[in-house]
Amino acid sequence: MELAYYSDYAVRLVNSEEPARGKDSLTSVEAVRALFGDSTAARRAADADVTRFRSVRARLRAVFEAADGGDETLAVDLLNSLLLEFPVSPQISGHDHRDEDGRPLWHMHLADHPSNATAGYAAIAAMGLAFHLTSYGVDRLGLCEAAPCRNAYLDTSTNRSRRYCSDRCATRANVAAYRARKRLADRSASTGLAADSAQRTSASGER
């Protein structure tokens, strides 16, 4: 498992809430376990983790907000505080996977030794996000520009052009922009017609 994979843990947690829409899916221990996917670590989750996960979520969102706002130093400082509080132990793992010659497919794996499910998840999410940030740049952490979404995303485009969290939001934003341009054009055309009519009326009166 590549370290970049773990950065999605941060995105999944941050996007479990949509503040602008007043939505929060992180309301039960089952929701907490769902964030882990099929990981056996999900079994450690307990009711108390709901509140703890929400606290970590707010801190991770703050990292994305700082990065999206162009404050690289703040984004790094906030992420460093999470890394210090929730450490991990990198290990080389093969997970019994073999290549075509029967040799282990070695890769880096993050082993956590948490006291609870939140600590384990936060450690992995913070390390994954740190790996993404240092490998691709702080400006690769963004918040969706399609109001009122503001979901977090990781920009992996070749030209650093991503602005939305999903194709759905990109389409919605493009449609909204098109309609706004059309309304402006219609108003301009209407204003122009009114001006032409006024000029013709004035000219008729002068004759």
Short mmCIF file of C-alpha atoms in Angstrom, two decimals, residues 1 5 8-9 12-13 26 29-46 49 53 112 114 116-125:
data_model
loop_
_atom_site.label_atom_id
_atom_site.label_comp_id
_atom_site.label_asym_id
_atom_site.label_seq_id
_atom_site.Cartn_x
_atom_site.Cartn_y
_atom_site.Cartn_z
CA MET A 1 0.00 0.00 0.00
CA TYR A 5 -3.29 6.11 -0.44
CA ASP A 8 -7.79 9.77 1.22
CA TYR A 9 -8.49 9.02 4.88
CA ARG A 12 -13.15 11.08 3.68
CA LEU A 13 -13.29 12.35 7.23
CA LEU A 26 -20.80 11.39 11.34
CA VAL A 29 -20.33 4.51 15.64
CA GLU A 30 -21.45 2.78 12.44
CA ALA A 31 -20.58 5.95 10.50
CA VAL A 32 -17.17 5.99 12.16
CA ARG A 33 -16.53 2.38 11.18
CA ALA A 34 -17.61 3.09 7.60
CA LEU A 35 -14.79 5.62 7.26
CA PHE A 36 -12.24 2.83 7.69
CA GLY A 37 -13.59 0.92 4.71
CA ASP A 38 -12.88 -2.79 5.02
CA SER A 39 -10.02 -2.30 7.48
CA THR A 40 -10.05 -4.50 10.56
CA ALA A 41 -9.17 -1.37 12.58
CA ALA A 42 -12.83 -0.36 12.32
CA ARG A 43 -13.65 -2.97 14.96
CA ARG A 44 -12.03 -0.80 17.63
CA ALA A 45 -14.54 2.00 17.12
CA ALA A 46 -16.82 2.79 20.05
CA ASP A 49 -15.12 7.89 18.99
CA PHE A 53 -13.60 11.92 15.25
CA ASP A 112 -0.41 2.47 14.20
CA PRO A 114 -3.50 3.57 19.03
CA ASN A 116 -8.58 4.07 20.45
CA ALA A 117 -10.00 4.09 16.92
CA THR A 118 -9.75 7.86 16.58
CA ALA A 119 -6.03 7.89 17.36
CA GLY A 120 -5.40 5.19 14.77
CA TYR A 121 -7.42 6.89 12.06
CA ALA A 122 -6.02 10.34 12.80
CA ALA A 123 -2.44 9.05 12.65
CA ILE A 124 -2.95 7.48 9.24
CA ALA A 125 -4.91 10.43 7.86
#
